[in-house]
Amino acid sequence: MKKRISESTIHRLSLYYRALSLLEKENVVTVSSKELAKREKLTPAQVRKDLSFFGSFGTRGLGYQVAELRSRMSHILGINRDWRVALIGIGNIGSALVSYKEFARQGFHIVKLFDNDQRKIGSNHKGIVVSDIKDLEKELKEDNIEIVIVAVPATVAQYIVDDVVAAGVKAILNFAPINLRVPPEVCLRNENMSMELEYLSFAVVNNHTPKKVI
Amino acid sequence: MKKRISESTIHRLSLYYRALSLLEKENVVTVSSKELAKREKLTPAQVRKDLSFFGSFGTRGLGYQVAELRSRMSHILGINRDWRVALIGIGNIGSALVSYKEFARQGFHIVKLFDNDQRKIGSNHKGIVVSDIKDLEKELKEDNIEIVIVAVPATVAQYIVDDVVAAGVKAILNFAPINLRVPPEVCLRNENMSMELEYLSFAVVNNHTPKKVI
DNA sequence: TAATTCTTGTGAAGCATTTCACATGAGCGG
DNA sequence: CCGCTCATGTGAAATGCTTCACAAGAATTA
């Protein structure tokens, strides 16, 4: 399996995983691509094609075993395990994310907090003591952090990310509204909430309706 | 101009707008598609093609006037004006968003807050008194709200959104991790932070590097 | 004014993604 | 056990998006 998987496919895997989790809770045993597609507003062919990149998980004439497919999806997405996540920047957004239960529910555990504000360093948020940003690289290494969430002002984000990369972290979720440079082996995702509002304002002004909802 | 504009193009318009704002601050007067592309890690052809959907804004041999193009972009995106935004759900995420200055900076003003918790109703957040969710439809109409941010638990999100739609709102930014049903004329965007972390965990587990960073 | 340089705007080509459509296999009822 | 129904998995077609490549316009210099 050396074919490049598209970003859209990966996002849809998350959707499938979520739908399957719900189905399992509803005690549904098998599900067809048709039903799965309906639940996530996709086409059955799309569902089957996405899954086919990773193997043949279904049974002709019957569909997919909900529990089994969910487990497969979690393996493919890498969420069949726990992740140690560090959060940098304990401002508005940062504080909210520390308390955001959805992350832990999916196995993403925020276990380190960093800030540069002396008043925040040493303080306790949800049982985690805030570390000094000065020790970022050292502590990320020591604690085997694999994913970092950056929630600092745009002006300092690049410096922070340089340190994060130096610490060997390969996955970064960035909330600062700025285009960050990272080496090609690092996966960077941007969460730019203003851009989403701008999308909406574009839609309203131009009477535009998106084909697919992300 | 009746061609369907792709989601990617709209997102890139936001990037152009941001880059142009910075250039203007740096007192740069003109910019080429090449330079603009470099700043946002795109190709010059992509920049020109995107702009060409909306008109011819450049001068051959010279490039684009920074100030003028920025103004054009803001008109196209609909951010040359202020927007009245309501925020529903004053939990972790909701509270953070009320204080998030980036929104107001782009002209998105949160002017209404709603919650169903009696302890929160009537309380004051950044100068805004929290309204009872029961009055949602009425107050959204009265206050001419055009954009709504939904930051409530997934279990109640659909009911809330039904009311929002009934109030005639045409643009919704949803933070609840659930697939919401809205009529076709309503533009719904989902901000699913867990999905972004899942993307990262997929990338780490599969040694996958995305072609383009969103 | 003519030659040169620069960079836009845009059809056409090249890729990528989505959808179609059907062969194939599994279950089930008679 | 045969025929019928159902639903997968997948090449091929269709659609959509990005990149190429170049004609053409604008400034500048001689």
Coordinates of C-alpha atoms (C1' of nucleotides) in Angstrom, one line a residue:
Chain A
M1 CA 0.0 0.0 0.0
K2 CA 2.2 2.9 -1.3
K3 CA -0.5 5.0 -2.8
R4 CA -0.7 8.5 -1.5
I5 CA -3.8 8.9 0.6
S6 CA -5.6 12.2 0.1
E7 CA -6.3 14.6 2.9
S8 CA -10.0 14.3 2.2
T9 CA -9.8 10.5 2.6
I10 CA -8.1 10.9 6.0
H11 CA -10.8 13.3 7.1
R12 CA -13.5 10.9 6.0
L13 CA -11.8 8.1 8.0
S14 CA -12.5 10.2 11.1
L15 CA -16.1 10.6 10.1
Y16 CA -16.4 6.8 9.6
Y17 CA -14.8 6.2 12.9
R18 CA -17.3 8.6 14.6
A19 CA -20.3 7.1 12.8
L20 CA -19.2 3.6 13.7
S21 CA -18.7 4.5 17.4
L22 CA -22.3 5.7 17.4
L23 CA -23.6 2.6 15.6
E24 CA -21.8 0.4 18.1
K25 CA -23.4 2.3 21.0
E26 CA -26.8 1.7 19.3
N27 CA -25.9 -2.0 19.2
V28 CA -26.0 -2.2 15.5
V29 CA -24.0 -5.2 14.3
T30 CA -23.5 -4.7 10.6
V31 CA -23.6 -1.6 8.4
S32 CA -23.6 -1.1 4.6
S33 CA -21.6 1.5 2.8
K34 CA -24.9 2.9 1.8
E35 CA -26.0 3.4 5.4
L36 CA -22.6 4.8 6.4
A37 CA -22.6 7.2 3.5
K38 CA -26.1 8.4 4.4
R39 CA -25.1 9.1 8.0
E40 CA -22.1 11.3 6.9
K41 CA -23.7 12.8 3.8
L42 CA -21.4 11.0 1.4
T43 CA -21.9 8.5 -1.5
P44 CA -21.6 4.7 -1.0
A45 CA -18.9 4.5 -3.7
Q46 CA -16.9 7.1 -1.8
V47 CA -17.0 5.1 1.4
R48 CA -16.0 1.8 -0.4
K49 CA -13.2 3.5 -2.3
D50 CA -11.8 5.1 0.9
L51 CA -11.8 1.8 2.7
S52 CA -10.3 0.0 -0.3
F53 CA -7.1 2.0 0.1
F54 CA -6.5 0.1 3.3
G55 CA -7.9 -3.4 2.7
S56 CA -11.1 -5.3 2.2
F57 CA -13.1 -5.1 5.4
G58 CA -16.6 -6.0 4.2
T59 CA -18.6 -9.0 3.2
R60 CA -20.4 -9.0 -0.1
G61 CA -24.2 -9.1 0.3
L62 CA -23.9 -8.2 4.0
G63 CA -21.8 -5.1 4.6
Y64 CA -19.3 -4.4 7.4
Q65 CA -19.1 -5.6 10.9
V66 CA -19.5 -2.4 12.9
A67 CA -17.2 -3.4 15.8
E68 CA -14.6 -4.8 13.6
L69 CA -14.5 -1.9 11.1
R70 CA -14.4 0.6 14.0
S71 CA -11.4 -1.2 15.4
R72 CA -9.7 -1.2 12.0
M73 CA -10.4 2.5 11.6
S74 CA -8.9 3.2 15.0
H75 CA -5.7 1.3 14.0
I76 CA -5.4 3.1 10.7
L77 CA -6.0 6.5 12.3
G78 CA -3.6 5.6 15.1
I79 CA -6.1 6.2 17.8
N80 CA -6.1 2.7 19.2
R81 CA -3.6 4.0 21.7
D82 CA -3.0 7.0 23.9
W83 CA -1.0 10.0 22.8
R84 CA 1.1 12.4 25.0
V85 CA 0.3 15.9 24.0
A86 CA 1.9 19.2 25.1
L87 CA 0.1 22.5 24.9
I88 CA 2.0 25.7 24.5
G89 CA 0.4 29.0 25.5
I90 CA -2.1 29.2 28.3
G91 CA -4.2 32.1 27.0
N92 CA -7.9 32.1 26.0
I93 CA -7.7 29.3 23.6
G94 CA -5.0 27.3 25.5
S95 CA -7.0 27.3 28.7
A96 CA -10.1 26.2 26.9
L97 CA -8.3 23.3 25.3
V98 CA -6.8 22.0 28.6
S99 CA -10.4 21.5 29.8
Y100 CA -11.7 20.2 26.5
K101 CA -12.8 16.7 27.3
E102 CA -13.2 15.5 23.8
F103 CA -9.4 15.2 23.4
A104 CA -8.9 12.8 26.2
R105 CA -12.0 10.9 25.1
Q106 CA -10.1 10.2 21.8
G107 CA -6.9 9.3 23.6
F108 CA -5.2 12.6 23.2
H109 CA -3.9 13.4 26.7
I110 CA -2.5 16.9 27.4
V111 CA 0.3 16.1 29.9
K112 CA 2.5 19.2 29.6
L113 CA 1.7 22.9 29.6
F114 CA 4.1 25.7 28.7
D115 CA 4.0 29.5 28.9
N116 CA 6.4 32.4 29.0
D117 CA 4.4 34.4 31.6
Q118 CA 6.0 34.3 35.0
R119 CA 2.6 34.6 36.6
K120 CA 1.4 31.5 34.9
I121 CA 4.6 29.4 35.2
G122 CA 4.2 27.0 38.2
S123 CA 0.5 27.5 38.4
N124 CA -1.8 24.4 38.2
H125 CA -4.3 23.8 35.4
K126 CA -6.4 20.6 35.7
G127 CA -3.6 19.0 37.6
I128 CA -0.8 20.0 35.3
V129 CA 1.9 22.5 36.5
V130 CA 2.8 25.0 33.8
S131 CA 6.4 24.8 32.7
D132 CA 8.7 27.7 31.6
I133 CA 8.8 28.0 27.8
K134 CA 12.6 28.3 28.2
D135 CA 12.8 24.6 29.0
L136 CA 10.6 23.6 26.0
E137 CA 13.0 21.6 24.0
K138 CA 14.5 19.7 27.0
E139 CA 11.1 18.9 28.5
L140 CA 9.5 17.8 25.3
K141 CA 12.3 15.3 24.8
E142 CA 12.3 14.1 28.4
D143 CA 8.6 13.5 28.4
N144 CA 8.4 11.8 25.0
I145 CA 5.8 14.2 23.7
E146 CA 4.7 13.3 20.2
I147 CA 2.1 15.9 19.4
V148 CA 2.2 19.6 20.3
I149 CA -0.6 22.2 20.2
V150 CA 0.6 25.7 19.6
A151 CA -1.8 28.4 21.0
V152 CA 0.6 31.4 21.3
P153 CA 0.4 34.8 19.6
A154 CA 1.3 34.8 15.9
T155 CA 4.3 37.0 16.6
V156 CA 6.2 34.3 18.5
A157 CA 4.8 31.2 17.0
Q158 CA 7.6 30.6 14.5
Y159 CA 10.3 30.7 17.3
I160 CA 8.3 28.3 19.4
V161 CA 7.7 25.9 16.5
D162 CA 11.5 26.0 15.7
D163 CA 12.1 24.7 19.2
V164 CA 9.4 22.1 19.0
V165 CA 10.9 20.8 15.7
A166 CA 14.3 20.8 17.3
A167 CA 12.9 18.6 20.0
G168 CA 12.0 16.0 17.4
V169 CA 8.3 16.4 17.5
K170 CA 6.7 15.3 14.2
A171 CA 3.1 16.6 14.6
I172 CA 1.9 20.1 15.4
L173 CA -1.5 21.6 15.6
N174 CA -1.2 25.4 15.2
F175 CA -3.9 27.9 16.3
A176 CA -1.8 31.0 15.5
P177 CA -3.0 32.8 12.4
I178 CA 0.3 32.7 10.6
N179 CA 2.0 30.5 8.0
L180 CA 4.7 28.5 9.8
R181 CA 7.8 27.0 8.3
V182 CA 8.5 23.4 9.3
P183 CA 10.7 20.8 7.7
P184 CA 9.0 18.3 5.3
E185 CA 9.0 15.4 7.7
V186 CA 6.9 17.4 10.3
C187 CA 3.2 17.3 9.9
L188 CA 1.7 20.7 10.6
R189 CA -2.0 21.4 10.7
N190 CA -3.5 24.9 11.1
E191 CA -6.7 25.6 13.0
N192 CA -7.6 29.1 11.9
M193 CA -11.0 30.0 13.2
S194 CA -11.1 33.5 11.6
M195 CA -10.7 31.8 8.3
E196 CA -13.8 29.8 8.9
L197 CA -15.7 32.9 9.7
E198 CA -14.4 34.5 6.5
Y199 CA -15.6 31.5 4.6
L200 CA -19.0 32.1 6.1
S201 CA -19.0 35.7 5.3
F202 CA -18.0 34.9 1.7
A203 CA -20.8 32.5 1.5
V204 CA -23.4 35.0 2.8
V205 CA -22.2 37.8 0.5
N206 CA -21.9 35.7 -2.6
N207 CA -24.9 33.5 -2.0
H208 CA -22.5 30.5 -2.1
T209 CA -23.3 27.1 -0.7
P210 CA -20.5 24.7 -0.4
K211 CA -20.8 21.4 -2.1
K212 CA -19.6 19.4 0.8
V213 CA -19.4 20.4 4.4
I214 CA -16.1 19.7 6.0
Chain B
M1 CA -19.2 35.2 -13.0
K2 CA -21.3 32.1 -12.4
K3 CA -18.6 29.6 -12.1
R4 CA -18.6 27.6 -8.9
I5 CA -15.8 28.7 -6.7
S6 CA -14.0 25.9 -4.9
E7 CA -13.6 25.7 -1.2
S8 CA -9.8 25.7 -1.6
T9 CA -10.0 28.9 -3.6
I10 CA -12.0 30.6 -0.9
H11 CA -9.5 29.5 1.7
R12 CA -6.7 30.8 -0.3
L13 CA -8.4 34.2 -0.6
S14 CA -8.2 34.4 3.2
L15 CA -4.5 33.7 2.9
Y16 CA -4.0 36.3 0.3
Y17 CA -5.9 38.8 2.4
R18 CA -3.7 38.0 5.4
A19 CA -0.5 38.3 3.3
L20 CA -1.6 41.5 1.8
S21 CA -2.4 43.0 5.2
L22 CA 1.1 42.2 6.3
L23 CA 2.6 43.7 3.1
E24 CA 0.7 46.8 3.6
K25 CA 2.0 47.1 7.1
E26 CA 5.5 46.7 5.7
N27 CA 4.7 49.6 3.4
V28 CA 5.2 47.5 0.3
V29 CA 3.3 49.1 -2.6
T30 CA 3.2 46.4 -5.3
V31 CA 3.4 42.7 -5.2
S32 CA 3.7 40.0 -7.9
S33 CA 1.9 36.7 -8.0
K34 CA 5.3 35.1 -7.5
E35 CA 6.0 36.9 -4.3
L36 CA 2.5 36.4 -3.0
A37 CA 2.8 32.7 -3.8
K38 CA 6.1 32.4 -2.0
R39 CA 4.7 33.9 1.1
E40 CA 1.9 31.4 1.3
K41 CA 3.7 28.4 -0.1
L42 CA 1.6 28.3 -3.3
T43 CA 2.4 28.6 -7.0
P44 CA 2.2 31.9 -8.9
A45 CA -0.2 30.3 -11.4
Q46 CA -2.5 29.3 -8.5
V47 CA -2.6 32.8 -7.2
R48 CA -3.4 34.3 -10.6
K49 CA -6.0 31.7 -11.4
D50 CA -7.7 32.2 -8.1
L51 CA -7.8 36.0 -8.6
S52 CA -9.0 35.6 -12.2
F53 CA -12.3 34.1 -11.0
F54 CA -13.2 37.5 -9.6
G55 CA -11.6 39.9 -12.2
S56 CA -8.4 41.3 -13.4
F57 CA -6.7 43.2 -10.6
G58 CA -3.1 43.3 -11.7
T59 CA -1.0 45.2 -14.2
R60 CA 1.1 43.2 -16.6
G61 CA 4.8 43.7 -16.1
L62 CA 4.2 45.2 -12.7
G63 CA 2.1 43.1 -10.4
Y64 CA -0.7 44.1 -8.0
Q65 CA -1.2 47.2 -6.0
V66 CA -1.1 45.9 -2.4
A67 CA -3.6 48.3 -0.9
E68 CA -6.0 47.9 -3.8
L69 CA -5.8 44.2 -4.0
R70 CA -6.3 43.9 -0.2
S71 CA -9.4 46.1 -0.5
R72 CA -10.7 43.9 -3.3
M73 CA -10.1 40.8 -1.4
S74 CA -11.9 42.2 1.6
H75 CA -14.9 43.0 -0.5
I76 CA -15.0 39.6 -2.1
L77 CA -14.7 37.9 1.3
G78 CA -17.3 40.2 2.7
I79 CA -15.0 41.4 5.5
N80 CA -15.1 45.1 4.4
R81 CA -17.9 45.5 6.9
D82 CA -18.8 44.4 10.4
W83 CA -20.7 41.3 11.2
R84 CA -23.0 40.6 14.1
V85 CA -22.3 37.2 15.5
A86 CA -24.1 35.2 18.2
L87 CA -22.3 32.6 20.3
I88 CA -24.3 29.7 21.8
G89 CA -22.9 27.7 24.6
I90 CA -20.7 29.4 27.3
G91 CA -18.6 26.3 28.2
N92 CA -14.9 25.9 27.8
I93 CA -14.7 26.7 24.1
G94 CA -17.4 29.3 24.1
S95 CA -15.8 31.3 26.9
A96 CA -12.5 31.2 25.0
L97 CA -14.1 32.5 21.9
V98 CA -15.8 35.4 23.6
S99 CA -12.4 36.7 24.5
Y100 CA -10.7 35.8 21.3
K101 CA -9.6 39.1 19.9
E102 CA -8.8 37.9 16.4
F103 CA -12.5 37.7 15.6
A104 CA -13.2 41.4 16.4
R105 CA -10.1 42.4 14.6
Q106 CA -11.5 40.9 11.4
G107 CA -14.9 42.6 11.9
F108 CA -16.7 39.6 13.5
H109 CA -18.3 41.0 16.6
I110 CA -19.9 38.7 19.1
V111 CA -22.8 40.7 20.3
K112 CA -25.1 38.0 21.8
L113 CA -24.4 35.1 24.1
F114 CA -26.8 32.2 24.8
D115 CA -26.8 29.3 27.3
N116 CA -29.3 27.0 28.9
D117 CA -27.6 27.0 32.4
Q118 CA -29.6 29.2 34.9
R119 CA -26.3 30.0 36.7
K120 CA -24.9 31.5 33.5
I121 CA -28.0 33.3 32.2
G122 CA -27.9 36.9 33.1
S123 CA -24.2 36.8 33.9
N124 CA -21.8 39.2 32.1
H125 CA -19.0 38.1 29.8
K126 CA -16.9 40.8 28.3
G127 CA -19.8 43.3 28.6
I128 CA -22.4 40.9 27.1
V129 CA -25.2 39.5 29.2
V130 CA -26.0 35.9 28.6
S131 CA -29.5 35.3 27.3
D132 CA -31.7 32.3 27.9
I133 CA -31.5 29.7 25.1
K134 CA -35.3 29.6 25.2
D135 CA -35.4 33.0 23.6
L136 CA -33.0 32.0 20.9
E137 CA -35.1 32.3 17.8
K138 CA -36.8 35.5 18.9
E139 CA -33.6 37.3 19.9
L140 CA -31.6 36.2 16.9
K141 CA -34.3 37.8 14.7
E142 CA -34.6 40.9 16.8
D143 CA -30.9 41.5 16.8
N144 CA -30.3 40.8 13.1
I145 CA -27.7 38.2 13.8
E146 CA -26.2 36.9 10.5
I147 CA -23.6 34.4 11.8
V148 CA -24.0 32.0 14.7
I149 CA -21.2 30.0 16.4
V150 CA -22.4 26.8 18.1
A151 CA -20.3 25.6 21.0
V152 CA -22.8 23.3 22.8
P153 CA -22.6 19.6 23.5
A154 CA -23.1 17.3 20.6
T155 CA -26.2 15.9 22.1
V156 CA -28.2 19.1 21.9
A157 CA -26.5 20.7 18.8
Q158 CA -29.1 19.6 16.3
Y159 CA -32.0 21.1 18.3
I160 CA -30.2 24.4 18.7
V161 CA -29.3 24.5 15.0
D162 CA -32.9 23.9 14.0
D163 CA -33.9 27.0 16.0
V164 CA -31.0 29.0 14.5
V165 CA -32.2 28.0 11.0
A166 CA -35.7 28.9 11.9
A167 CA -34.5 32.3 12.9
G168 CA -33.3 32.8 9.3
V169 CA -29.6 32.7 10.0
K170 CA -27.7 31.6 6.9
A171 CA -24.2 30.9 8.3
I172 CA -23.2 28.6 11.1
L173 CA -19.8 27.7 12.6
N174 CA -20.2 24.5 14.5
F175 CA -17.8 23.2 17.2
A176 CA -19.9 20.2 18.2
P177 CA -18.4 17.0 16.9
I178 CA -21.5 15.9 15.1
N179 CA -22.9 15.9 11.6
L180 CA -25.7 18.5 11.6
R181 CA -28.6 18.7 9.2
V182 CA -29.3 22.1 7.7
P183 CA -31.3 23.1 4.6
P184 CA -29.2 23.7 1.5
E185 CA -29.4 27.5 1.6
V186 CA -27.6 27.6 5.0
C187 CA -23.8 27.5 5.0
L188 CA -22.5 25.3 7.8
R189 CA -18.8 24.9 8.6
N190 CA -17.5 22.4 11.2
E191 CA -14.6 23.1 13.4
N192 CA -13.7 19.7 14.7
M193 CA -10.5 19.9 16.7
S194 CA -10.4 16.2 17.5
M195 CA -10.4 15.4 13.8
E196 CA -7.3 17.5 13.3
L197 CA -5.5 15.6 16.1
E198 CA -6.6 12.4 14.4
Y199 CA -5.1 13.6 11.2
L200 CA -1.8 14.2 13.0
S201 CA -1.9 10.8 14.7
F202 CA -2.6 9.2 11.3
A203 CA 0.4 11.1 9.9
V204 CA 2.7 10.0 12.6
V205 CA 1.6 6.3 12.5
N206 CA 1.7 6.1 8.7
N207 CA 4.7 8.4 8.1
H208 CA 2.4 10.5 6.0
T209 CA 3.3 14.1 5.1
P210 CA 0.5 16.1 3.6
K211 CA 1.1 17.7 0.2
K212 CA -0.4 21.0 1.2
V213 CA -0.9 22.5 4.6
I214 CA -4.3 23.9 5.1
Chain C
dT1 C1' 9.7 55.1 -31.0
dA2 C1' 11.6 50.8 -30.8
dA3 C1' 13.6 47.3 -28.1
dT4 C1' 13.7 45.0 -23.7
dT5 C1' 12.0 43.3 -19.6
dC6 C1' 8.6 42.0 -16.6
dT7 C1' 4.4 39.8 -15.2
dT8 C1' -0.5 39.2 -15.9
dG9 C1' -4.5 36.5 -17.6
dT10 C1' -6.0 32.3 -19.5
dG11 C1' -6.8 28.3 -22.7
dA12 C1' -5.0 23.8 -22.7
dA13 C1' -2.6 20.0 -20.6
dG14 C1' -1.8 17.3 -16.7
dC15 C1' -3.2 15.3 -12.3
dA16 C1' -6.2 14.0 -8.7
dT17 C1' -10.5 12.8 -6.8
dT18 C1' -15.1 11.2 -7.3
dT19 C1' -18.6 8.6 -9.3
dC20 C1' -20.2 4.9 -12.2
dA21 C1' -21.2 0.4 -13.3
dC22 C1' -20.5 -4.2 -13.0
dA23 C1' -18.3 -8.8 -12.0
dT24 C1' -18.2 -11.3 -8.1
dG25 C1' -19.3 -13.5 -3.8
dA26 C1' -22.4 -14.3 0.4
dG27 C1' -26.7 -15.2 2.4
dC28 C1' -31.4 -16.8 2.2
dG29 C1' -35.8 -18.8 0.9
dG30 C1' -38.2 -22.2 -1.6
Chain D
dC1 C1' -29.3 -26.9 -4.5
dC2 C1' -30.8 -23.3 -7.4
dG3 C1' -32.1 -18.9 -8.2
dC4 C1' -32.7 -14.3 -6.2
dT5 C1' -31.2 -10.5 -3.7
dC6 C1' -27.9 -7.8 -1.8
dA7 C1' -23.6 -5.2 -1.3
dT8 C1' -18.7 -5.3 -1.8
dG9 C1' -14.4 -4.1 -4.4
dT10 C1' -12.5 -2.0 -8.4
dG11 C1' -11.2 -0.8 -13.2
dA12 C1' -12.9 2.9 -16.1
dA13 C1' -15.3 7.2 -17.0
dA14 C1' -16.3 11.6 -15.5
dT15 C1' -15.5 15.5 -13.1
dG16 C1' -12.8 18.9 -10.7
dC17 C1' -8.5 21.2 -9.6
dT18 C1' -3.7 22.6 -10.5
dT19 C1' 0.0 23.6 -13.3
dC20 C1' 2.0 24.9 -17.8
dA21 C1' 3.1 27.8 -21.2
dC22 C1' 2.5 31.7 -23.9
dA23 C1' 0.3 35.8 -26.1
dA24 C1' -0.2 40.3 -24.8
dG25 C1' 0.0 44.6 -22.1
dA26 C1' 2.6 48.0 -19.3
dA27 C1' 6.7 50.3 -17.9
dT28 C1' 11.4 51.7 -18.7
dT29 C1' 15.5 52.7 -21.1
dA30 C1' 18.0 54.2 -25.0

